Short mmCIF file of C-alpha atoms in Angstrom, two decimals:
data_model
loop_
_atom_site.label_atom_id
_atom_site.label_comp_id
_atom_site.label_asym_id
_atom_site.label_seq_id
_atom_site.Cartn_x
_atom_site.Cartn_y
_atom_site.Cartn_z
CA MET Y 657 -132.59 -24.88 -22.81
CA SER Y 658 -134.90 -23.05 -25.17
CA VAL Y 659 -137.36 -24.46 -27.67
CA GLU Y 660 -135.48 -25.55 -30.82
CA PRO Y 661 -135.61 -22.95 -33.62
CA ARG Y 662 -137.40 -23.62 -36.87
CA PRO Y 663 -135.12 -25.16 -39.53
CA GLN Y 664 -135.59 -21.99 -41.60
CA ASP Y 665 -133.87 -19.91 -38.88
CA LEU Y 666 -130.90 -22.26 -38.90
CA ILE Y 667 -130.81 -22.27 -42.71
CA THR Y 668 -130.70 -18.46 -42.72
CA ALA Y 669 -127.93 -18.51 -40.08
CA LEU Y 670 -125.91 -21.05 -42.08
CA GLY Y 671 -126.50 -19.08 -45.29
CA ALA Y 672 -125.10 -15.98 -43.61
CA ARG Y 673 -121.93 -17.92 -42.75
CA LEU Y 674 -121.48 -19.38 -46.24
CA THR Y 675 -118.05 -18.99 -47.79
CA PRO Y 676 -116.76 -20.54 -51.04
CA VAL Y 677 -115.01 -23.87 -50.48
CA ARG Y 678 -112.32 -25.75 -52.38
CA ARG Y 679 -113.84 -29.06 -53.42
CA LEU Y 680 -112.22 -32.19 -52.00
CA PRO Y 681 -110.07 -33.94 -54.65
CA PRO Y 682 -111.40 -37.37 -55.74
CA PRO Y 683 -110.51 -40.32 -53.47
CA TRP Y 684 -108.13 -41.90 -56.00
CA LEU Y 685 -106.13 -38.68 -56.18
CA ARG Y 686 -105.86 -38.37 -52.40
CA ALA Y 687 -104.84 -42.04 -52.15
CA LEU Y 688 -102.28 -41.44 -54.90
CA GLY Y 689 -100.77 -38.58 -52.89
CA TRP Y 690 -100.17 -40.94 -49.99
CA LEU Y 691 -98.84 -43.70 -52.29
CA VAL Y 692 -96.34 -41.27 -53.80
CA VAL Y 693 -94.82 -40.84 -50.33
CA VAL Y 694 -94.63 -44.64 -49.97
CA ALA Y 695 -93.03 -44.86 -53.42
CA ILE Y 696 -90.41 -42.25 -52.46
CA ILE Y 697 -89.49 -44.32 -49.37
CA ALA Y 698 -89.26 -47.42 -51.60
CA VAL Y 699 -86.91 -45.63 -54.01
CA LEU Y 700 -84.72 -44.46 -51.13
CA LEU Y 701 -84.53 -47.99 -49.71
CA LEU Y 702 -83.75 -49.47 -53.14
CA ARG Y 703 -80.98 -46.91 -53.69
CA HIS Y 704 -79.50 -47.81 -50.33
CA TYR Y 705 -79.83 -51.60 -50.43
CA GLY Y 706 -80.07 -52.24 -54.18
CA ALA Y 707 -82.58 -54.49 -55.93
CA ALA Y 708 -80.25 -57.37 -56.80
CA ALA Y 709 -80.42 -59.15 -53.44
CA MET Y 710 -84.20 -58.84 -53.34
CA LEU Y 711 -84.57 -60.20 -56.89
CA GLN Y 712 -82.23 -63.07 -56.04
CA ARG Y 713 -84.35 -63.97 -53.02
CA TRP Y 714 -87.50 -63.79 -55.13
CA ALA Y 715 -85.98 -66.06 -57.79
CA ALA Y 716 -85.09 -68.61 -55.10
CA ALA Y 717 -88.48 -68.35 -53.37
CA PRO Y 718 -91.24 -66.99 -55.65
CA ASP Y 719 -93.78 -67.11 -52.82
CA MET Y 720 -91.85 -64.24 -51.18
CA ALA Y 721 -92.33 -62.21 -54.34
CA TRP Y 722 -96.05 -62.97 -54.32
CA SER Y 723 -96.23 -62.02 -50.67
CA THR Y 724 -94.60 -58.65 -51.40
CA ILE Y 725 -96.85 -58.04 -54.42
CA GLY Y 726 -99.88 -58.92 -52.25
CA ALA Y 727 -98.75 -56.48 -49.54
CA ALA Y 728 -98.22 -53.71 -52.11
CA ILE Y 729 -101.65 -54.21 -53.72
CA THR Y 730 -103.23 -54.41 -50.26
CA ALA Y 731 -101.67 -51.04 -49.39
CA ILE Y 732 -102.99 -49.47 -52.62
CA CYS Y 733 -106.50 -50.92 -52.24
CA ALA Y 734 -106.78 -50.15 -48.51
CA ALA Y 735 -105.64 -46.54 -48.97
CA TRP Y 736 -108.08 -46.07 -51.86
CA ALA Y 737 -110.96 -47.67 -49.91
CA ALA Y 738 -110.19 -45.50 -46.86
CA CYS Y 739 -110.28 -42.35 -49.00
CA VAL Y 740 -113.56 -43.44 -50.62
CA LEU Y 741 -115.22 -44.32 -47.29
CA ALA Y 742 -114.21 -40.95 -45.83
CA VAL Y 743 -116.67 -39.29 -48.21
CA PRO Y 744 -120.38 -39.41 -47.22
CA GLY Y 745 -122.64 -41.51 -49.39
CA ARG Y 746 -120.19 -44.23 -50.42
CA ALA Y 747 -121.12 -47.85 -49.74
CA ARG Y 748 -119.59 -49.83 -46.92
CA ALA Y 749 -118.81 -52.54 -49.54
CA TRP Y 750 -115.69 -50.53 -50.47
CA ALA Y 751 -114.15 -51.88 -47.27
CA TRP Y 752 -113.91 -55.30 -48.96
CA LEU Y 753 -111.62 -53.97 -51.70
CA PRO Y 754 -108.32 -54.82 -49.96
CA VAL Y 755 -109.47 -58.29 -48.89
CA PRO Y 756 -108.45 -60.27 -52.04
CA PRO Y 757 -104.89 -58.84 -52.16
CA ALA Y 758 -104.64 -59.31 -48.38
CA LEU Y 759 -105.51 -62.98 -48.90
CA LEU Y 760 -102.74 -63.21 -51.51
CA TRP Y 761 -100.32 -61.53 -49.06
CA ILE Y 762 -101.28 -63.81 -46.15
CA GLY Y 763 -101.54 -66.92 -48.33
CA ALA Y 764 -98.12 -66.43 -49.96
CA SER Y 765 -96.53 -65.68 -46.58
CA GLY Y 766 -98.12 -68.80 -45.10
CA TRP Y 767 -97.03 -70.87 -48.06
CA GLY Y 768 -93.48 -69.56 -47.67
CA CYS Y 769 -93.56 -70.53 -44.02
CA LEU Y 770 -94.75 -74.03 -44.90
CA ARG Y 771 -92.11 -74.37 -47.64
CA SER Y 772 -89.30 -73.27 -45.36
CA TRP Y 773 -90.47 -75.88 -42.87
CA LEU Y 774 -90.64 -78.68 -45.49
CA ALA Y 775 -87.60 -77.65 -47.61
CA PRO Y 776 -85.53 -75.06 -45.75
CA VAL Y 777 -82.87 -74.56 -48.47
CA THR Y 778 -83.95 -71.57 -50.60
CA GLY Y 779 -80.78 -69.55 -50.96
CA ALA Y 780 -81.98 -66.97 -48.48
CA VAL Y 781 -79.53 -65.97 -45.79
CA ALA Y 782 -80.12 -65.36 -42.14
CA GLY Y 783 -81.15 -61.79 -41.54
CA PRO Y 784 -82.13 -59.54 -38.70
CA PRO Y 785 -84.07 -61.04 -35.83
CA ALA Y 786 -87.87 -61.07 -36.03
CA VAL Y 787 -88.12 -58.31 -33.45
CA ASP Y 788 -86.41 -55.94 -35.93
CA CYS Y 789 -89.15 -56.66 -38.49
CA LEU Y 790 -91.73 -55.83 -35.84
CA THR Y 791 -89.96 -52.57 -34.98
CA PHE Y 792 -89.61 -51.62 -38.65
CA ILE Y 793 -93.26 -52.30 -39.53
CA ILE Y 794 -94.60 -50.48 -36.47
CA GLY Y 795 -92.03 -47.68 -36.69
CA LEU Y 796 -92.74 -46.91 -40.35
CA SER Y 797 -96.48 -47.41 -39.94
CA ILE Y 798 -96.69 -44.57 -37.40
CA PRO Y 799 -95.77 -41.74 -39.83
CA LEU Y 800 -97.61 -43.41 -42.72
CA SER Y 801 -100.77 -43.76 -40.60
CA ALA Y 802 -100.46 -40.20 -39.34
CA LEU Y 803 -100.19 -38.90 -42.91
CA LEU Y 804 -103.16 -40.92 -44.12
CA ILE Y 805 -105.31 -39.97 -41.12
CA TRP Y 806 -104.42 -36.32 -41.74
CA LEU Y 807 -105.53 -36.69 -45.37
CA LEU Y 808 -108.75 -38.43 -44.30
CA ARG Y 809 -109.61 -35.75 -41.76
CA ARG Y 810 -110.05 -33.29 -44.64
CA ALA Y 811 -113.08 -35.37 -45.67
CA CYS Y 812 -116.01 -36.28 -43.44
CA PRO Y 813 -115.77 -39.95 -42.42
CA LEU Y 814 -119.16 -41.09 -41.20
CA ARG Y 815 -117.65 -44.47 -40.23
CA PRO Y 816 -114.50 -43.28 -38.48
CA VAL Y 817 -113.42 -46.61 -36.99
CA LEU Y 818 -113.82 -48.59 -40.23
CA THR Y 819 -111.97 -45.86 -42.13
CA ALA Y 820 -109.19 -45.85 -39.54
CA ILE Y 821 -108.88 -49.65 -39.71
CA LEU Y 822 -108.39 -49.40 -43.48
CA ALA Y 823 -105.80 -46.66 -42.94
CA GLY Y 824 -103.98 -48.95 -40.50
CA LEU Y 825 -104.12 -51.87 -42.95
CA ALA Y 826 -102.74 -49.64 -45.74
CA SER Y 827 -99.87 -48.42 -43.54
CA ALA Y 828 -98.99 -51.87 -42.21
CA ALA Y 829 -99.13 -53.46 -45.68
CA ALA Y 830 -96.98 -50.70 -47.15
CA SER Y 831 -94.43 -51.11 -44.34
CA ALA Y 832 -94.37 -54.90 -44.77
CA GLY Y 833 -93.90 -54.47 -48.53
CA LEU Y 834 -91.03 -52.01 -48.00
CA LEU Y 835 -89.44 -54.38 -45.50
CA ALA Y 836 -89.04 -56.97 -48.28
CA ILE Y 837 -86.53 -54.68 -50.03
CA PHE Y 838 -83.85 -55.31 -47.43
CA HIS Y 839 -85.23 -58.22 -45.42
CA PRO Y 840 -83.04 -61.25 -46.24
CA ILE Y 841 -84.61 -63.69 -43.79
CA ASP Y 842 -86.63 -66.62 -45.09
CA ALA Y 843 -90.31 -67.02 -44.24
CA ALA Y 844 -89.82 -68.78 -40.91
CA ALA Y 845 -92.75 -69.21 -38.55
CA THR Y 846 -91.34 -66.72 -36.03
CA ASP Y 847 -90.83 -64.21 -38.83
CA LEU Y 848 -94.38 -64.65 -40.07
CA LEU Y 849 -95.74 -64.35 -36.54
CA SER Y 850 -93.79 -61.14 -35.91
CA HIS Y 851 -95.19 -59.68 -39.17
CA ALA Y 852 -98.73 -60.69 -38.23
CA LEU Y 853 -98.29 -59.23 -34.74
CA ALA Y 854 -96.94 -55.95 -36.11
CA VAL Y 855 -99.80 -55.65 -38.62
CA GLY Y 856 -102.32 -56.46 -35.88
CA ILE Y 857 -100.87 -53.84 -33.53
CA VAL Y 858 -100.88 -51.17 -36.25
CA ILE Y 859 -104.50 -51.89 -37.23
CA ALA Y 860 -105.67 -51.98 -33.59
CA ALA Y 861 -103.85 -48.71 -32.77
CA ASN Y 862 -105.40 -47.05 -35.79
CA ALA Y 863 -108.87 -48.33 -34.88
CA VAL Y 864 -108.56 -46.82 -31.39
CA MET Y 865 -106.64 -43.60 -31.99
CA GLY Y 866 -107.45 -42.98 -35.65
CA GLY Y 867 -111.13 -43.66 -34.99
CA ARG Y 868 -111.14 -40.85 -32.41
CA LEU Y 869 -109.22 -38.48 -34.65
CA LEU Y 870 -111.61 -39.11 -37.52
CA SER Y 871 -114.77 -38.76 -35.42
CA PRO Y 872 -116.89 -35.72 -36.26
CA ARG Y 873 -115.50 -32.56 -34.63
CA MET P 1044 -124.34 -49.23 -65.04
CA SER P 1045 -127.25 -51.25 -63.66
CA ALA P 1046 -128.96 -50.25 -60.43
CA GLY P 1047 -127.64 -53.44 -58.82
CA ILE P 1048 -124.03 -52.61 -59.59
CA ALA P 1049 -124.58 -48.97 -58.67
CA ALA P 1050 -125.89 -50.05 -55.27
CA VAL P 1051 -122.46 -51.45 -54.46
CA PHE P 1052 -120.88 -48.01 -54.84
CA TYR P 1053 -123.53 -45.84 -53.19
CA ASP P 1054 -124.62 -45.91 -49.58
CA VAL P 1055 -128.31 -45.10 -49.86
CA PRO P 1056 -130.25 -47.68 -47.83
CA PHE P 1057 -133.18 -45.34 -47.21
CA LEU P 1058 -133.26 -43.42 -50.45
CA PRO P 1059 -133.25 -45.91 -53.32
CA ASP P 1060 -134.20 -43.33 -55.96
CA CYS P 1061 -130.97 -41.41 -55.39
CA ARG P 1062 -128.85 -43.71 -57.47
CA ALA P 1063 -131.24 -43.74 -60.39
CA HIS P 1064 -129.19 -41.10 -62.18
CA VAL P 1065 -126.73 -43.76 -63.22
CA SER P 1066 -129.38 -45.87 -64.97
CA ALA P 1067 -130.52 -45.44 -68.55
CA GLU P 1068 -134.19 -45.13 -67.59
CA PRO P 1069 -136.07 -41.86 -68.19
CA ALA P 1070 -135.62 -39.29 -65.46
CA SER P 1071 -138.39 -39.33 -62.83
CA ALA P 1072 -139.55 -36.34 -60.77
CA SER P 1073 -137.24 -37.34 -57.92
CA GLU P 1074 -134.28 -37.59 -60.30
CA GLN P 1075 -135.06 -34.15 -61.69
CA ALA P 1076 -135.29 -32.79 -58.16
CA ASP P 1077 -131.94 -34.40 -57.35
CA GLN P 1078 -130.45 -32.81 -60.47
CA GLN P 1079 -131.71 -29.42 -59.31
CA ARG P 1080 -130.29 -29.91 -55.82
CA ARG P 1081 -126.96 -30.98 -57.33
CA ALA P 1082 -126.80 -27.73 -59.29
CA TRP P 1083 -127.74 -25.68 -56.21
CA MET P 1084 -125.12 -27.39 -54.06
CA ALA P 1085 -122.45 -26.91 -56.72
CA ALA P 1086 -123.34 -23.20 -56.78
CA ALA P 1087 -123.29 -23.13 -52.97
CA GLN P 1088 -119.74 -24.53 -52.99
CA ALA P 1089 -118.80 -21.50 -55.07
CA GLY P 1090 -120.41 -19.21 -52.46
CA ASP P 1091 -123.93 -18.66 -53.87
CA ARG P 1092 -125.98 -18.01 -50.71
CA GLN P 1093 -129.38 -18.10 -52.43
CA ALA P 1094 -128.67 -21.53 -53.96
CA TYR P 1095 -127.37 -22.74 -50.61
CA GLU P 1096 -130.47 -21.71 -48.69
CA ARG P 1097 -132.64 -23.30 -51.37
CA VAL P 1098 -130.84 -26.62 -51.27
CA LEU P 1099 -130.89 -26.67 -47.45
CA ALA P 1100 -134.60 -25.84 -47.38
CA ASP P 1101 -135.21 -28.58 -49.94
CA SER P 1102 -133.20 -31.01 -47.82
CA VAL P 1103 -135.37 -30.73 -44.71
CA ALA P 1104 -138.10 -33.06 -46.00
CA LEU P 1105 -135.50 -35.60 -47.16
CA ILE P 1106 -133.79 -35.54 -43.76
CA ARG P 1107 -137.11 -36.01 -41.95
CA GLY P 1108 -137.84 -38.97 -44.26
CA VAL P 1109 -134.53 -40.62 -43.40
CA ALA P 1110 -135.05 -39.94 -39.67
CA ARG P 1111 -138.55 -41.42 -39.81
CA ARG P 1112 -137.34 -44.55 -41.58
CA ARG P 1113 -134.53 -44.90 -39.02
CA GLY P 1114 -137.20 -44.95 -36.30
CA VAL P 1115 -136.45 -41.54 -34.76
CA PRO P 1116 -139.48 -40.35 -32.72
CA VAL P 1117 -141.34 -37.34 -34.13
CA ASP P 1118 -140.27 -35.05 -31.26
CA ALA P 1119 -136.60 -35.82 -31.95
CA GLN P 1120 -136.71 -35.39 -35.73
CA ASP P 1121 -135.96 -31.66 -35.44
CA ASP P 1122 -132.67 -32.61 -33.71
CA VAL P 1123 -131.77 -34.82 -36.67
CA VAL P 1124 -132.66 -32.03 -39.12
CA GLN P 1125 -130.49 -29.51 -37.28
CA GLU P 1126 -127.53 -31.81 -36.74
CA THR P 1127 -127.65 -32.87 -40.39
CA LEU P 1128 -127.84 -29.29 -41.67
CA ILE P 1129 -124.84 -28.32 -39.51
CA THR P 1130 -122.88 -31.35 -40.77
CA VAL P 1131 -123.82 -30.48 -44.36
CA HIS P 1132 -122.45 -26.99 -43.73
CA ARG P 1133 -119.16 -28.34 -42.36
CA ALA P 1134 -118.79 -31.09 -44.99
CA ARG P 1135 -120.03 -29.20 -48.04
CA HIS P 1136 -116.55 -29.34 -49.62
CA THR P 1137 -116.82 -33.17 -49.75
CA TYR P 1138 -119.82 -33.11 -52.09
CA ASP P 1139 -119.00 -34.11 -55.67
CA PRO P 1140 -121.55 -32.54 -58.08
CA SER P 1141 -121.10 -35.41 -60.53
CA ARG P 1142 -122.83 -37.65 -57.98
CA SER P 1143 -126.27 -37.72 -56.38
CA TYR P 1144 -126.85 -34.98 -53.81
CA ASP P 1145 -129.64 -37.00 -52.23
CA ALA P 1146 -127.36 -40.01 -51.64
CA TRP P 1147 -124.74 -37.77 -50.04
CA LEU P 1148 -127.35 -36.08 -47.85
CA ALA P 1149 -129.07 -39.36 -46.93
CA ALA P 1150 -125.78 -40.83 -45.69
CA ILE P 1151 -125.19 -37.84 -43.40
CA ALA P 1152 -128.82 -37.79 -42.21
CA SER P 1153 -128.75 -41.51 -41.53
CA ARG P 1154 -125.62 -41.16 -39.37
CA ARG P 1155 -127.07 -38.21 -37.47
CA ALA P 1156 -130.32 -40.13 -36.93
CA ILE P 1157 -128.33 -42.97 -35.33
CA ASP P 1158 -126.45 -40.45 -33.16
CA THR P 1159 -129.75 -38.88 -32.07
CA LEU P 1160 -131.27 -42.26 -31.21
CA ARG P 1161 -128.21 -43.13 -29.10
CA SER P 1162 -128.23 -39.76 -27.36
CA HIS P 1163 -131.95 -40.00 -26.58
CA GLY P 1164 -131.44 -43.51 -25.25
CA ARG P 1165 -128.73 -42.29 -22.87
CA ARG P 1166 -130.71 -39.20 -21.83
CA SER P 1167 -133.91 -41.12 -21.04
CA SER P 1168 -131.97 -43.49 -18.79
CA ARG P 1169 -130.65 -40.50 -16.76
CA GLU P 1170 -133.78 -38.32 -16.57
CA VAL P 1171 -135.78 -38.03 -13.34
CA HIS P 1172 -139.37 -39.16 -13.47
CA ASP P 1173 -141.79 -36.23 -13.90
CA ASP P 1174 -143.82 -36.93 -10.73
CA TYR P 1175 -140.70 -37.02 -8.59
CA ALA P 1176 -139.44 -33.78 -10.15
CA LEU P 1177 -142.77 -32.03 -9.44
CA ASP P 1178 -142.77 -33.15 -5.78
CA ARG P 1179 -139.28 -31.74 -5.28
CA HIS P 1180 -139.95 -28.44 -7.04
CA PRO P 1181 -140.19 -25.48 -4.56
CA ASP P 1182 -143.19 -23.21 -4.34
CA ARG P 1183 -142.72 -20.21 -6.64
CA ASP P 1184 -144.27 -17.71 -4.19
CA ASP P 1185 -142.22 -18.64 -1.16
CA ALA P 1186 -140.17 -15.50 -0.10
CA SER P 1187 -137.46 -17.45 1.70
CA VAL P 1188 -137.07 -19.63 -1.31
CA GLU P 1189 -136.72 -16.48 -3.43
CA SER P 1190 -133.91 -15.14 -1.24
CA GLU P 1191 -132.18 -18.47 -1.18
CA ARG P 1192 -132.52 -18.64 -4.94
CA ALA P 1193 -130.75 -15.27 -5.31
CA GLN P 1194 -127.85 -16.50 -3.16
CA ARG P 1195 -127.67 -19.70 -5.11
CA ALA P 1196 -127.59 -17.72 -8.35
CA GLN P 1197 -124.62 -15.68 -7.09
CA ARG P 1198 -122.75 -18.81 -6.07
CA LEU P 1199 -123.59 -20.35 -9.43
CA GLN P 1200 -122.29 -17.29 -11.34
CA ALA P 1201 -119.03 -17.43 -9.40
CA ALA P 1202 -118.68 -21.15 -10.06
CA ILE P 1203 -119.38 -20.68 -13.78
CA ALA P 1204 -116.72 -17.97 -13.98
CA GLU P 1205 -114.14 -20.45 -12.73
CA LEU P 1206 -114.93 -23.11 -15.30
CA PRO P 1207 -112.46 -23.82 -18.15
CA PRO P 1208 -113.18 -21.56 -21.18
CA ARG P 1209 -114.91 -24.18 -23.38
CA GLN P 1210 -117.11 -25.43 -20.54
CA ARG P 1211 -117.97 -21.85 -19.61
CA GLU P 1212 -118.84 -21.15 -23.22
CA ALA P 1213 -121.15 -24.19 -23.36
CA VAL P 1214 -122.94 -23.17 -20.15
CA ARG P 1215 -123.33 -19.55 -21.31
CA GLN P 1216 -124.62 -20.45 -24.77
CA LEU P 1217 -126.88 -23.35 -23.82
CA GLY P 1218 -127.79 -22.55 -20.23
CA LEU P 1219 -127.72 -18.80 -19.73
CA LYS P 1220 -128.49 -17.54 -23.23
CA GLU P 1221 -130.93 -20.44 -23.61
CA GLN P 1222 -129.77 -21.18 -27.13
CA SER P 1223 -130.50 -24.47 -28.79
CA LEU P 1224 -127.59 -26.77 -29.63
CA ALA P 1225 -127.90 -25.79 -33.28
CA GLU P 1226 -127.79 -22.06 -32.55
CA ALA P 1227 -124.88 -22.46 -30.15
CA ALA P 1228 -122.99 -24.61 -32.66
CA ALA P 1229 -123.58 -22.05 -35.41
CA ASP P 1230 -122.52 -19.15 -33.14
CA THR P 1231 -119.39 -20.75 -31.68
CA GLY P 1232 -118.35 -22.78 -34.72
CA ARG P 1233 -118.10 -25.85 -32.50
CA ASN P 1234 -119.62 -29.24 -33.09
CA ALA P 1235 -122.93 -29.87 -31.32
CA GLY P 1236 -121.48 -33.06 -29.85
CA ALA P 1237 -118.51 -31.15 -28.41
CA LEU P 1238 -120.88 -28.58 -26.92
CA LYS P 1239 -122.92 -31.36 -25.31
CA VAL P 1240 -119.77 -32.94 -23.86
CA ASN P 1241 -118.54 -29.59 -22.51
CA LEU P 1242 -121.95 -28.84 -21.03
CA HIS P 1243 -122.04 -32.27 -19.40
CA ARG P 1244 -118.55 -31.76 -17.92
CA ALA P 1245 -119.44 -28.26 -16.79
CA LEU P 1246 -122.60 -29.46 -15.04
CA LYS P 1247 -120.62 -32.21 -13.33
CA ALA P 1248 -118.01 -29.69 -12.16
CA LEU P 1249 -120.71 -27.31 -10.94
CA ARG P 1250 -122.47 -30.10 -9.04
CA GLU P 1251 -119.20 -31.01 -7.37
CA ARG P 1252 -118.47 -27.40 -6.46
CA LEU P 1253 -121.93 -26.43 -5.23
CA HIS P 1254 -123.12 -29.64 -3.63
CA GLY P 1255 -119.94 -31.63 -3.17
CA GLU P 1256 -121.42 -34.37 -5.33
CA PRO P 1257 -119.05 -36.39 -7.49
#
């Protein structure tokens, strides 16, 4: 290989290739674009299943409502943090943004599990088996993750794996939140475990595959 | 916003002055320079070549500073400069002119410095010791060696022609045309890392074909 050229030669070469560019929209706007898609899915599910049954379950077991609210806020914060971290120069501390709502989500789910163990009568009816929850969360997370990764690739993530993990968390939390619309089962331990497993699989898959897709080309 | 709070939102471990634009203190020389670079980069995003070349030229010293603080050896700092400039070119649409240019640049330079350190670490573990390489090097004036070299060159050309297109491109740009990674990346529009990977795969394939080595 030859001796490296002087930076000035490269600067001239890059200047010759300069074309006007459309500036990347701000992170909140890109995150909002993704959240609009999630909101459309939520509206479709609510139109199909109705809100009454969900509200009845929440009235009988408020911890389920808190768990859903926690999952929704986690999805919003994780998507926003992923979009912020995809832009060079933003602090790694943004990755902590979804942690408090995630704690609310996990804490409320755990509390619901404990309550159902101590006092099983909550008015909730038996629903689909836990494996269906796992399928739903993973199945919906795939297109949601793909969409978010596609949005993030427009930026320049310097920490591709961390950004992909946040994308996975956002997708899994959104899917878990949407599941609550039609998921009549109470917070049993098996149910909670299947949710945790699904979220873990989605985050791990994003870390591996999304991290590669977001790596510098 | 205080500098402490601002530090949470900006990733500038090696360029603390970059976030000073958010404080209420009087602008220092470095802040003014950052303001100027911000304006140049904003103009560059709109296609102003002169502003672009100015901001890139102004960035070289900042990149070297980041590389030095990251512990990149002097002889490898040019690699960091070139990789960073190429990344700046590819990612220029991600720059937001309402924010510090220096912080944006420092984050890219810092990442490229880490990449360079890793790549040099891997390369040094694979390189042959100089003395051994000199002992094995044939005599330049040996006629039989010259003839054998011509035959080897023909076999090599044939083997290169059979490589997959991207590997062939990497060998031609980096090996035959003797371009640097930065020049080859600028010419082909491919990432320097991808070129390195393709060159590595091509060399492996050529070794297998010519010497039967895995």
